[in-house]
Coordinates of C-alpha atoms and ligand atoms in Angstrom, one line a residue:
M29 CA -42.6 -10.8 -13.5
L30 CA -39.3 -12.5 -12.7
G31 CA -39.2 -11.8 -9.0
L32 CA -35.6 -10.9 -9.0
M33 CA -33.4 -10.1 -6.0
Q34 CA -33.7 -6.9 -4.2
D35 CA -31.9 -3.7 -5.1
W36 CA -29.6 -3.2 -2.2
P37 CA -26.9 -0.8 -3.3
L38 CA -23.4 -1.7 -2.2
L39 CA -22.6 1.4 -0.1
C40 CA -19.9 1.9 2.6
S41 CA -22.6 2.9 5.1
K42 CA -23.9 -0.7 4.8
I43 CA -20.6 -2.0 6.1
I44 CA -20.5 0.1 9.3
D45 CA -24.2 -0.6 9.8
H46 CA -23.5 -4.4 9.6
A47 CA -20.6 -4.1 12.0
A48 CA -22.6 -2.0 14.5
T49 CA -25.7 -4.3 14.3
V50 CA -24.1 -7.7 14.2
H51 CA -20.8 -7.1 15.9
G52 CA -21.7 -3.9 17.8
G53 CA -19.8 -4.8 21.0
R54 CA -16.5 -5.7 19.2
N55 CA -13.5 -3.7 20.4
I56 CA -11.7 -1.1 18.4
V57 CA -8.4 -0.5 20.2
S58 CA -6.1 2.4 19.3
R59 CA -2.9 3.9 20.5
S60 CA -4.0 7.5 20.5
V61 CA -1.9 10.4 19.2
E62 CA -2.2 12.0 22.7
G63 CA -0.6 8.9 24.2
P64 CA -2.9 6.5 26.1
I65 CA -4.6 3.4 24.6
H66 CA -8.2 4.1 23.7
R67 CA -11.1 1.6 23.4
T68 CA -14.3 1.8 21.6
T69 CA -16.7 -0.4 19.7
Y70 CA -18.2 -0.7 16.2
A71 CA -21.6 0.5 17.6
E72 CA -19.9 3.6 19.0
V73 CA -17.9 4.2 15.8
R74 CA -21.2 4.2 13.8
T75 CA -22.9 6.6 16.2
R76 CA -20.0 9.0 15.9
A77 CA -19.7 8.5 12.1
R78 CA -23.3 9.6 11.9
Q79 CA -22.4 12.7 13.9
V80 CA -19.5 13.4 11.5
A81 CA -21.9 13.1 8.5
K82 CA -24.5 15.4 10.1
R83 CA -21.8 18.0 11.0
L84 CA -20.4 17.9 7.5
E85 CA -23.8 18.3 6.1
K86 CA -24.4 21.3 8.4
H87 CA -21.2 22.8 7.0
G88 CA -22.6 22.4 3.5
I89 CA -20.7 19.3 2.3
R90 CA -22.8 17.5 -0.4
L91 CA -22.7 14.4 -2.5
G92 CA -19.4 14.2 -4.4
D93 CA -17.5 16.9 -2.4
R94 CA -14.0 16.0 -1.3
V95 CA -13.1 15.9 2.3
A96 CA -9.5 15.2 3.2
T97 CA -7.7 13.4 6.1
L98 CA -4.0 13.7 7.1
A99 CA -4.0 11.3 9.9
W100 CA -2.6 8.1 11.5
N101 CA -4.6 4.9 12.0
T102 CA -7.0 5.6 14.9
W103 CA -10.6 5.1 15.8
R104 CA -11.2 8.8 15.0
H105 CA -9.9 8.3 11.5
L106 CA -12.2 5.4 11.1
E107 CA -15.2 7.4 12.3
V108 CA -14.3 10.2 9.8
W109 CA -13.8 7.7 7.0
Y110 CA -17.3 6.3 7.5
G111 CA -18.9 9.7 8.2
I112 CA -17.6 11.2 5.0
T113 CA -18.5 8.2 2.8
G114 CA -21.8 7.6 4.5
L115 CA -22.9 11.1 3.6
G116 CA -21.9 10.5 0.0
A117 CA -18.8 12.8 0.1
V118 CA -15.4 11.5 -1.0
C119 CA -12.9 10.5 1.6
H120 CA -9.5 11.8 0.3
T121 CA -6.7 10.3 2.4
V122 CA -3.5 12.3 2.1
N123 CA -0.1 10.7 2.7
P124 CA 1.7 13.0 5.2
R125 CA 5.1 11.5 4.2
L126 CA 4.9 13.2 0.8
F127 CA 6.9 16.4 0.4
P128 CA 4.9 19.5 1.5
D129 CA 4.6 21.0 -1.9
Q130 CA 3.2 17.6 -3.2
I131 CA 0.7 17.6 -0.4
A132 CA -0.4 21.1 -1.4
W133 CA -0.6 20.1 -5.0
I134 CA -2.8 17.1 -4.2
M135 CA -5.1 19.0 -1.9
N136 CA -5.7 21.7 -4.6
H137 CA -6.0 19.2 -7.4
A138 CA -8.7 17.3 -5.3
E139 CA -10.3 20.5 -4.3
S140 CA -10.8 19.2 -0.8
R141 CA -13.0 21.5 1.2
I142 CA -12.4 20.3 4.8
L143 CA -9.2 18.8 6.2
F144 CA -9.2 16.5 9.2
V145 CA -5.7 16.4 10.6
D146 CA -3.9 14.7 13.5
L147 CA -2.1 16.9 16.1
T148 CA 1.2 15.6 14.7
F149 CA 0.6 17.4 11.4
L150 CA -0.9 20.6 12.7
P151 CA 2.5 22.5 12.3
L152 CA 2.7 21.2 8.7
V153 CA -0.8 22.4 8.0
E154 CA 0.0 25.8 9.5
K155 CA 2.9 26.1 7.1
L156 CA 0.9 24.9 4.1
K157 CA -2.3 26.8 4.7
P158 CA -1.4 29.8 2.5
S159 CA -1.1 27.4 -0.4
L160 CA -4.4 25.7 0.5
P161 CA -7.0 28.3 -0.6
L162 CA -9.8 25.8 -1.1
V163 CA -9.7 24.4 2.5
E164 CA -12.6 26.0 4.3
Q165 CA -12.1 24.4 7.7
V166 CA -9.3 22.5 9.5
V167 CA -10.5 20.0 12.1
V168 CA -7.9 18.5 14.5
L169 CA -8.6 15.0 15.6
T170 CA -8.4 15.7 19.3
D171 CA -10.4 17.4 22.1
A172 CA -10.3 21.1 23.1
A173 CA -7.9 20.4 26.0
H174 CA -5.2 19.1 23.7
L175 CA -5.6 21.6 20.8
P176 CA -2.8 24.2 20.9
E177 CA -3.2 27.8 19.8
N178 CA -2.9 27.8 16.0
S179 CA -2.8 30.2 13.1
V180 CA -5.3 28.4 10.9
G181 CA -8.5 28.6 12.9
A182 CA -8.5 24.9 13.4
L183 CA -11.3 23.4 15.6
P184 CA -11.0 20.4 17.9
Y185 CA -12.9 17.4 16.5
E186 CA -14.6 16.5 19.7
S187 CA -16.3 19.9 20.1
W188 CA -16.9 20.1 16.4
I189 CA -19.0 16.9 16.2
A190 CA -20.7 17.7 19.6
E191 CA -22.4 20.6 17.8
V192 CA -24.9 18.0 16.4
D193 CA -26.4 14.7 17.6
S194 CA -26.2 11.4 15.9
D195 CA -29.8 11.3 14.7
F196 CA -28.9 10.9 11.1
A197 CA -30.1 8.5 8.4
W198 CA -27.6 7.5 5.8
P199 CA -28.7 8.7 2.4
T200 CA -29.1 6.2 -0.4
F201 CA -27.5 6.8 -3.7
D202 CA -26.0 5.0 -6.7
E203 CA -23.4 2.4 -5.7
N204 CA -21.1 3.8 -8.5
T205 CA -20.8 7.1 -6.6
A206 CA -17.2 8.0 -5.6
A207 CA -16.3 7.1 -2.0
G208 CA -12.6 7.4 -1.8
L209 CA -9.7 9.3 -3.4
C210 CA -6.1 8.3 -3.0
Y211 CA -3.1 9.7 -4.9
T212 CA -0.2 7.6 -6.1
S213 CA 3.1 8.7 -4.8
G214 CA 4.1 10.4 -8.1
T215 CA 7.5 8.7 -8.6
T216 CA 7.0 9.4 -12.3
G217 CA 5.6 12.9 -12.7
D218 CA 2.7 14.5 -10.8
P219 CA 0.7 12.3 -8.4
K220 CA -2.4 10.8 -9.9
G221 CA -5.7 10.4 -8.1
V222 CA -7.4 7.0 -7.9
V223 CA -11.1 7.2 -7.3
Y224 CA -12.8 4.3 -5.5
S225 CA -16.5 3.8 -5.8
H226 CA -18.8 2.5 -3.1
R227 CA -19.3 -0.6 -5.1
S228 CA -15.6 -1.2 -5.6
Q229 CA -14.9 -0.6 -1.9
V230 CA -17.6 -3.1 -0.8
L231 CA -16.5 -5.7 -3.4
H232 CA -12.8 -5.2 -2.5
G233 CA -13.6 -5.4 1.2
L234 CA -15.2 -8.8 0.5
L235 CA -12.3 -10.1 -1.5
A236 CA -10.0 -9.0 1.3
V237 CA -11.9 -11.1 3.8
M238 CA -11.6 -14.3 1.9
P239 CA -9.5 -17.3 3.3
D240 CA -6.7 -17.1 0.7
T241 CA -6.5 -13.3 1.1
L242 CA -6.5 -11.9 4.6
N243 CA -8.7 -14.6 6.1
L244 CA -10.6 -12.4 8.5
S245 CA -13.5 -13.5 10.7
S246 CA -15.4 -12.3 13.8
S247 CA -12.8 -14.2 15.9
A248 CA -9.8 -12.4 14.4
T249 CA -8.0 -9.4 15.8
V250 CA -6.3 -7.4 13.0
L251 CA -3.6 -4.8 13.3
P252 CA -3.4 -2.7 10.2
V253 CA 0.1 -1.2 10.5
V254 CA -0.4 -0.2 6.8
P255 CA -1.6 3.4 7.1
M256 CA -5.2 4.3 6.1
F257 CA -3.6 6.8 3.7
H258 CA -1.5 4.2 1.9
A259 CA -3.4 2.5 -0.9
N260 CA -6.8 2.3 0.8
C261 CA -5.4 0.7 3.9
W262 CA -5.1 -2.5 1.8
G263 CA -8.8 -2.9 2.3
I264 CA -8.7 -3.6 6.0
A265 CA -10.8 -0.6 7.0
H266 CA -13.6 -2.3 5.1
A267 CA -12.7 -6.0 5.5
A268 CA -12.6 -5.8 9.3
P269 CA -16.1 -4.4 9.8
I270 CA -17.5 -6.7 7.1
S271 CA -16.1 -9.7 8.9
G272 CA -16.7 -8.4 12.4
A273 CA -12.9 -8.7 13.2
R274 CA -11.6 -6.7 16.2
I275 CA -9.2 -3.9 15.1
V276 CA -6.1 -2.7 16.8
F277 CA -4.8 0.7 15.5
P278 CA -1.2 1.6 16.0
G279 CA -1.7 5.4 16.0
P280 CA 1.6 7.3 15.3
K281 CA 4.0 4.6 16.6
M282 CA 5.2 2.0 14.1
D283 CA 8.6 1.2 15.6
G284 CA 9.4 -2.4 16.5
A285 CA 8.9 -2.1 20.3
S286 CA 5.5 -0.3 20.0
I287 CA 4.2 -2.8 17.4
H288 CA 5.4 -5.7 19.4
E289 CA 3.7 -4.4 22.5
L290 CA 0.3 -4.1 20.7
L291 CA 0.7 -7.5 19.0
Q292 CA 1.2 -9.2 22.4
D293 CA -1.0 -7.1 24.8
E294 CA -4.0 -7.1 22.4
K295 CA -3.5 -10.7 21.2
V296 CA -3.4 -9.7 17.6
T297 CA -3.9 -12.6 15.1
H298 CA -3.6 -10.9 11.7
T299 CA -1.5 -7.9 10.6
A300 CA -0.3 -6.2 7.5
A301 CA 2.5 -3.8 6.5
V302 CA 5.4 -3.1 4.1
P303 CA 8.7 -4.9 4.7
T304 CA 10.4 -2.0 6.5
V305 CA 8.0 -2.3 9.4
W306 CA 8.7 -6.0 9.7
L307 CA 12.4 -5.4 9.5
M308 CA 12.1 -3.1 12.5
L309 CA 10.0 -5.6 14.4
L310 CA 12.4 -8.5 13.7
Q311 CA 15.4 -6.4 14.8
H312 CA 13.6 -5.5 18.0
L313 CA 12.8 -9.2 18.7
D314 CA 16.5 -10.0 18.0
K315 CA 17.6 -7.6 20.6
T316 CA 15.0 -8.4 23.2
G317 CA 14.4 -12.1 22.6
G318 CA 10.6 -11.3 22.6
S319 CA 8.0 -13.7 21.3
L320 CA 4.9 -13.6 19.2
D321 CA 2.4 -15.7 20.9
F322 CA -0.9 -14.9 19.1
L323 CA 0.0 -13.8 15.6
K324 CA -1.0 -16.2 12.9
R325 CA -0.8 -14.3 9.6
V326 CA 1.5 -11.5 8.5
V327 CA 0.7 -9.9 5.2
I328 CA 3.7 -8.3 3.5
G329 CA 3.4 -6.1 0.4
G330 CA 4.2 -2.8 -1.2
S331 CA 7.6 -4.0 -2.2
A332 CA 9.1 -7.5 -2.3
A333 CA 9.2 -9.5 0.9
P334 CA 12.8 -10.5 1.4
R335 CA 13.4 -14.2 1.6
S336 CA 15.2 -13.8 5.0
M337 CA 12.1 -12.2 6.4
T338 CA 9.7 -14.9 5.3
Q339 CA 12.1 -17.4 6.8
A340 CA 12.5 -15.6 10.1
F341 CA 8.8 -15.5 10.7
R342 CA 8.4 -19.2 9.9
D343 CA 11.5 -20.6 11.5
R344 CA 11.6 -18.5 14.7
F345 CA 7.9 -17.9 15.3
G346 CA 6.0 -20.5 13.3
I347 CA 4.1 -17.7 11.5
E348 CA 3.1 -17.8 7.9
V349 CA 3.9 -14.8 5.8
M350 CA 1.4 -14.0 3.1
H351 CA 3.3 -12.1 0.4
A352 CA 0.9 -9.8 -1.5
W353 CA 1.1 -7.6 -4.5
G354 CA -1.1 -4.6 -5.3
M355 CA -1.1 -0.9 -6.1
T356 CA -3.2 2.1 -5.3
E357 CA -5.0 1.5 -8.6
T358 CA -6.0 -2.0 -7.6
S359 CA -7.7 -1.1 -4.3
P360 CA -5.0 -2.6 -3.7
L361 CA -5.2 -6.3 -3.3
G362 CA -4.2 -8.0 -6.6
T363 CA -2.6 -11.2 -5.6
V364 CA -1.7 -13.0 -2.4
C365 CA 0.7 -15.9 -2.0
S366 CA -1.4 -18.5 -0.1
L367 CA -0.6 -22.2 -0.5
K368 CA -2.8 -24.2 -2.9
P369 CA -3.2 -27.9 -2.2
E370 CA -0.9 -28.7 -5.2
V371 CA 2.0 -27.1 -3.3
A372 CA 0.9 -27.7 0.3
D373 CA 3.6 -30.3 0.9
I374 CA 6.7 -28.4 -0.4
T375 CA 9.4 -27.6 2.1
G376 CA 12.8 -25.9 2.5
D377 CA 14.1 -23.8 -0.4
E378 CA 11.3 -24.8 -2.6
W379 CA 8.8 -23.3 -0.1
L380 CA 10.9 -20.1 0.1
D381 CA 11.0 -19.9 -3.7
L382 CA 7.3 -20.1 -3.8
K383 CA 6.8 -17.6 -1.0
E384 CA 9.0 -15.2 -3.0
K385 CA 6.2 -15.1 -5.6
Q386 CA 3.4 -12.5 -5.0
G387 CA 0.7 -15.2 -5.4
F388 CA -2.5 -15.8 -7.2
T389 CA -5.6 -13.6 -7.7
P390 CA -8.7 -13.8 -5.6
F391 CA -12.1 -13.9 -7.3
M392 CA -12.8 -10.5 -9.0
V393 CA -9.2 -9.9 -10.1
E394 CA -7.9 -11.0 -13.5
I395 CA -4.3 -10.8 -14.6
E396 CA -2.4 -11.3 -17.8
V397 CA 1.2 -10.8 -19.0
T398 CA 1.8 -9.5 -22.5
D399 CA 4.7 -8.4 -24.7
D400 CA 5.1 -4.8 -25.9
E401 CA 2.6 -5.5 -28.8
N402 CA 0.0 -6.6 -26.3
R403 CA 0.3 -10.3 -27.3
P404 CA -0.2 -12.7 -24.3
R405 CA 3.0 -14.4 -23.1
P406 CA 3.0 -18.0 -21.8
H407 CA 2.2 -18.8 -18.2
D408 CA 5.3 -20.9 -17.7
G409 CA 6.8 -19.2 -14.6
T410 CA 9.8 -17.9 -16.5
T411 CA 8.7 -15.8 -19.5
F412 CA 8.1 -12.3 -18.3
G413 CA 5.8 -9.6 -19.7
R414 CA 3.9 -6.5 -18.9
L415 CA 1.4 -7.2 -16.1
K416 CA -2.2 -6.2 -17.0
V417 CA -5.1 -6.4 -14.5
R418 CA -8.9 -5.9 -14.6
G419 CA -11.8 -6.3 -12.3
P420 CA -14.6 -4.4 -10.5
A421 CA -12.1 -2.9 -8.0
I422 CA -9.4 -2.0 -10.5
S423 CA -9.1 1.6 -11.5
R424 CA -10.3 2.6 -15.0
G425 CA -8.3 5.8 -14.9
Y426 CA -7.5 8.8 -12.8
F427 CA -9.3 11.8 -11.3
K428 CA -9.5 14.7 -13.8
I429 CA -7.4 12.6 -16.3
G430 CA -9.9 10.0 -17.4
D431 CA -9.7 6.5 -18.6
V432 CA -6.4 4.8 -19.3
V433 CA -7.5 1.1 -19.8
D434 CA -7.4 -0.5 -23.2
E435 CA -10.4 -1.5 -25.2
D436 CA -10.7 -4.8 -23.4
G437 CA -10.6 -3.1 -20.0
W438 CA -7.0 -4.1 -19.1
F439 CA -5.1 -1.7 -16.9
D440 CA -1.4 -1.7 -17.5
T441 CA 0.2 -1.9 -14.1
G442 CA 3.7 -0.8 -15.2
D443 CA 5.0 -3.9 -13.5
V444 CA 6.8 -6.8 -15.3
A445 CA 5.9 -10.2 -14.1
T446 CA 5.8 -14.0 -14.7
I447 CA 2.8 -16.2 -14.1
D448 CA 3.4 -19.9 -13.5
P449 CA 1.1 -22.8 -14.6
L450 CA -0.6 -22.8 -11.2
G451 CA -1.4 -19.1 -11.5
Y452 CA 1.3 -17.8 -9.1
M453 CA 2.5 -14.4 -10.3
Q454 CA 5.9 -13.0 -9.6
I455 CA 7.0 -9.4 -10.1
T456 CA 10.3 -9.2 -11.8
D457 CA 10.5 -5.5 -12.4
R458 CA 8.7 -2.2 -13.2
S459 CA 8.3 -1.7 -16.9
K460 CA 10.2 1.6 -16.8
D461 CA 13.1 -0.1 -14.9
V462 CA 13.4 -3.4 -16.8
I463 CA 16.6 -3.4 -18.8
K464 CA 16.1 -4.0 -22.5
S465 CA 19.3 -5.5 -23.8
G466 CA 19.3 -6.6 -27.5
G467 CA 15.5 -6.9 -27.4
E468 CA 15.5 -9.2 -24.4
W469 CA 14.6 -8.1 -20.8
I470 CA 16.8 -8.2 -17.8
S471 CA 15.2 -7.9 -14.4
S472 CA 16.8 -5.1 -12.3
I473 CA 15.1 -6.5 -9.2
D474 CA 16.7 -9.9 -9.6
L475 CA 20.1 -8.3 -9.9
E476 CA 19.5 -6.1 -6.9
N477 CA 18.4 -9.0 -4.8
I478 CA 21.6 -10.8 -5.5
A479 CA 23.8 -7.8 -5.0
V480 CA 22.4 -7.1 -1.5
G481 CA 23.3 -10.6 -0.5
H482 CA 27.0 -9.6 -0.9
P483 CA 28.5 -9.2 2.6
D484 CA 29.9 -5.7 1.9
V485 CA 26.8 -4.2 0.3
A486 CA 24.3 -2.1 2.2
E487 CA 22.0 -1.2 -0.7
A488 CA 22.0 -1.8 -4.4
A489 CA 20.2 -0.4 -7.4
V490 CA 20.5 -1.6 -11.0
I491 CA 19.6 0.7 -13.9
G492 CA 19.8 0.4 -17.7
V493 CA 22.4 2.6 -19.3
R494 CA 22.5 3.4 -23.0
H495 CA 24.7 1.1 -25.0
P496 CA 25.4 1.6 -28.8
K497 CA 25.1 -2.1 -29.6
W498 CA 22.7 -3.6 -27.1
D499 CA 20.5 -0.5 -26.6
E500 CA 20.8 -0.8 -22.8
R501 CA 23.0 -2.7 -20.5
P502 CA 22.8 -3.0 -16.7
L503 CA 24.8 -0.7 -14.4
L504 CA 25.1 -1.8 -10.7
V505 CA 25.0 1.1 -8.3
I506 CA 25.8 0.3 -4.7
V507 CA 26.2 1.8 -1.3
A508 CA 28.8 -0.1 0.7
K509 CA 28.3 -1.1 4.4
E510 CA 30.1 1.2 6.8
G511 CA 33.9 0.6 6.8
R512 CA 33.8 -1.7 3.7
S513 CA 35.0 -1.0 0.2
P514 CA 34.2 -3.9 -2.1
T515 CA 36.0 -4.1 -5.4
R516 CA 34.3 -4.2 -8.8
E517 CA 35.7 -7.7 -9.3
S518 CA 34.4 -9.2 -6.1
L519 CA 31.0 -7.7 -6.7
L520 CA 30.8 -9.1 -10.3
K521 CA 32.2 -12.4 -9.2
F522 CA 29.3 -12.7 -6.7
F523 CA 26.8 -12.9 -9.6
E524 CA 28.6 -15.8 -11.3
G525 CA 26.5 -18.9 -11.4
K526 CA 23.5 -17.0 -10.1
I527 CA 22.4 -15.5 -13.4
A528 CA 22.6 -16.0 -17.2
R529 CA 25.9 -14.6 -18.4
W530 CA 24.3 -11.9 -20.5
W531 CA 22.6 -10.5 -17.4
M532 CA 26.0 -9.6 -15.9
P533 CA 26.2 -5.9 -15.1
D534 CA 28.6 -4.1 -17.4
D535 CA 29.9 -1.9 -14.6
V536 CA 29.7 -1.1 -10.9
V537 CA 29.6 2.3 -9.3
L538 CA 30.0 3.0 -5.6
V539 CA 27.9 5.9 -4.3
D540 CA 27.3 7.4 -0.8
E541 CA 23.6 7.4 -1.1
I542 CA 20.8 6.1 -3.4
P543 CA 17.8 8.4 -3.8
H544 CA 14.4 7.3 -2.3
T545 CA 10.8 8.2 -2.8
A546 CA 8.4 9.2 0.0
T547 CA 7.2 5.6 0.3
G548 CA 10.8 4.4 0.7
K549 CA 11.3 3.0 -2.8
I550 CA 14.4 3.5 -4.8
K551 CA 14.0 6.5 -7.1
K552 CA 15.2 5.0 -10.4
L553 CA 14.1 8.0 -12.4
T554 CA 16.6 10.3 -10.6
L555 CA 19.2 7.6 -10.7
R556 CA 18.8 7.2 -14.5
E557 CA 19.0 11.0 -14.8
Q558 CA 22.2 11.0 -12.8
F559 CA 23.8 8.4 -15.0
K560 CA 22.3 9.4 -18.4
D561 CA 25.7 10.3 -19.8
Y562 CA 27.6 7.4 -18.2
R563 CA 29.9 5.6 -20.6
L564 CA 30.1 1.9 -20.0
P565 CA 33.5 0.2 -20.4
T566 CA 31.9 -2.3 -22.8
E567 CA 31.0 0.4 -25.4
Ligands
ADP9 P1 3.6 3.9 -4.2 O1 4.5 4.0 -5.4 O2 3.0 5.1 -3.8 O3 4.1 3.0 -3.1 P2 1.7 1.8 -4.6 O4 1.7 1.5 -3.2 O5 0.5 1.8 -5.4 O6 2.4 3.2 -4.8 O7 2.8 0.9 -5.3 C1 2.5 -0.1 -6.2 C2 3.7 -0.7 -6.7 O8 4.5 -1.3 -5.7 C3 3.4 -1.9 -7.7 O9 3.1 -1.5 -8.9 C4 4.7 -2.7 -7.6 O10 5.7 -2.2 -8.5 C5 5.2 -2.5 -6.2 N1 4.8 -3.6 -5.3 C6 3.7 -3.7 -4.6 N2 3.7 -4.9 -3.9 C7 4.8 -5.6 -4.3 C8 5.4 -6.8 -3.9 N3 4.9 -7.6 -3.1 N4 6.6 -7.1 -4.5 C9 7.2 -6.3 -5.4 N5 6.7 -5.1 -5.7 C10 5.5 -4.7 -5.2

């Protein structure tokens, strides 16, 4: 016979086993929900994850059952994550920032049987419980001493797992078994459940470790500010134990001062979060004059990393920002803007221009840009098209909905992007937001980025408004900075020389507030609804 390689299924339990065996003593540091800093190790996390699995099994949880978490990033959440998946159940991370009725909808849709919840969210769960008929047990991630009286029969985690010992052997099953379930935020209709398999989680964890991605190793200390409930924790909950990196969890505190304290006290080398978090950190550092002495790599994604942010990290702290793109459906790491040798020497504005791009794909991710008829568009860095993606950690479809990929396996991201000859991708819009004027596309994001550079503008959104001749034309909606009232003329003049003339917004509207989603993104759908009967002066 051929004497092929061994059959070693890619299971999440293999990850925590590796970390516990090879990097067992490595620290997992957490700011606890109760307050103090907590320290544990990979070995201890595995022991307690086994207890979680054994206790879940005792409850009657079986292969494929969904078990939910509504929790911050802490060691207990990590134990639960590996306990659930190790048993073969599905770890359903719920985003507590969603609206309560959305949370109930998601919990019922997923049919999650047990809910692990942080103390912070117990009042929310008490309110929601009547709409959660399928939840058999609420377990609060704390000890008996900290658990308040409650109306939902919630049990304290520490006593609950103490009912069993850790003598539990991870079961073996097919690597294509579901391991994780994470719902998209539902900015366009009901939330959709993305199902990660054990195989996809292990492969994505590996691609996240790679040098041009997160660049983790056993000598790194990584602080995932990105929540474990947001798009699979950007792979860090797998990548860190795969590489043996030390983890520092922020718990419930993500303000500038708290993050700075952890970055410094725990000598964090790698961190990742959405731009809002870094804005808070930079503002804090502005006020206090604090330094960042150990940090080497800041990963920014979820929405575009502002140029000023990338520049501030580099010029003031000598830290390289890694701009990254991805979505819940892509596990999520799709591209990361690392410098290839071809561009290693660029400086100044050219460097910032490049860093504005979302970067190139790691191995196991393929991307393409196409027109509406699915024909590939050139990779020239300027022609934009619909961004398609495929790979072993890219979703084929959604839970209870089924496959959505085309016959060649491409998943349509709903983003619009360019790809340059070196393979660097740049998001220019979402396909629903791009403005289609006379058959050509105008990037609403480009126009918004320019508008927020105007000294009187606090926030800007650009949407397409119906136009009898051009089909759609751009409308600029702005919120002015306090005490300022910029004129239409000064705002439009600000675009001159920065864009092609036919990209110029047809009109400007000042509003008090722009609607936002639970993940802090502009709610274009609501805005378009609001202005659906708007008559442009150019009609
Ligand atoms: P949610 O809408 O719940 O935040 P995701 O986190 O999955 O869901 O969001 C994915 C979307 O976020 C992408 O399709 C893209 O539009 C946007 N996005 C992610 N990263 C970036 C980035 N670096 N720059 C611009 N847009 C981004």
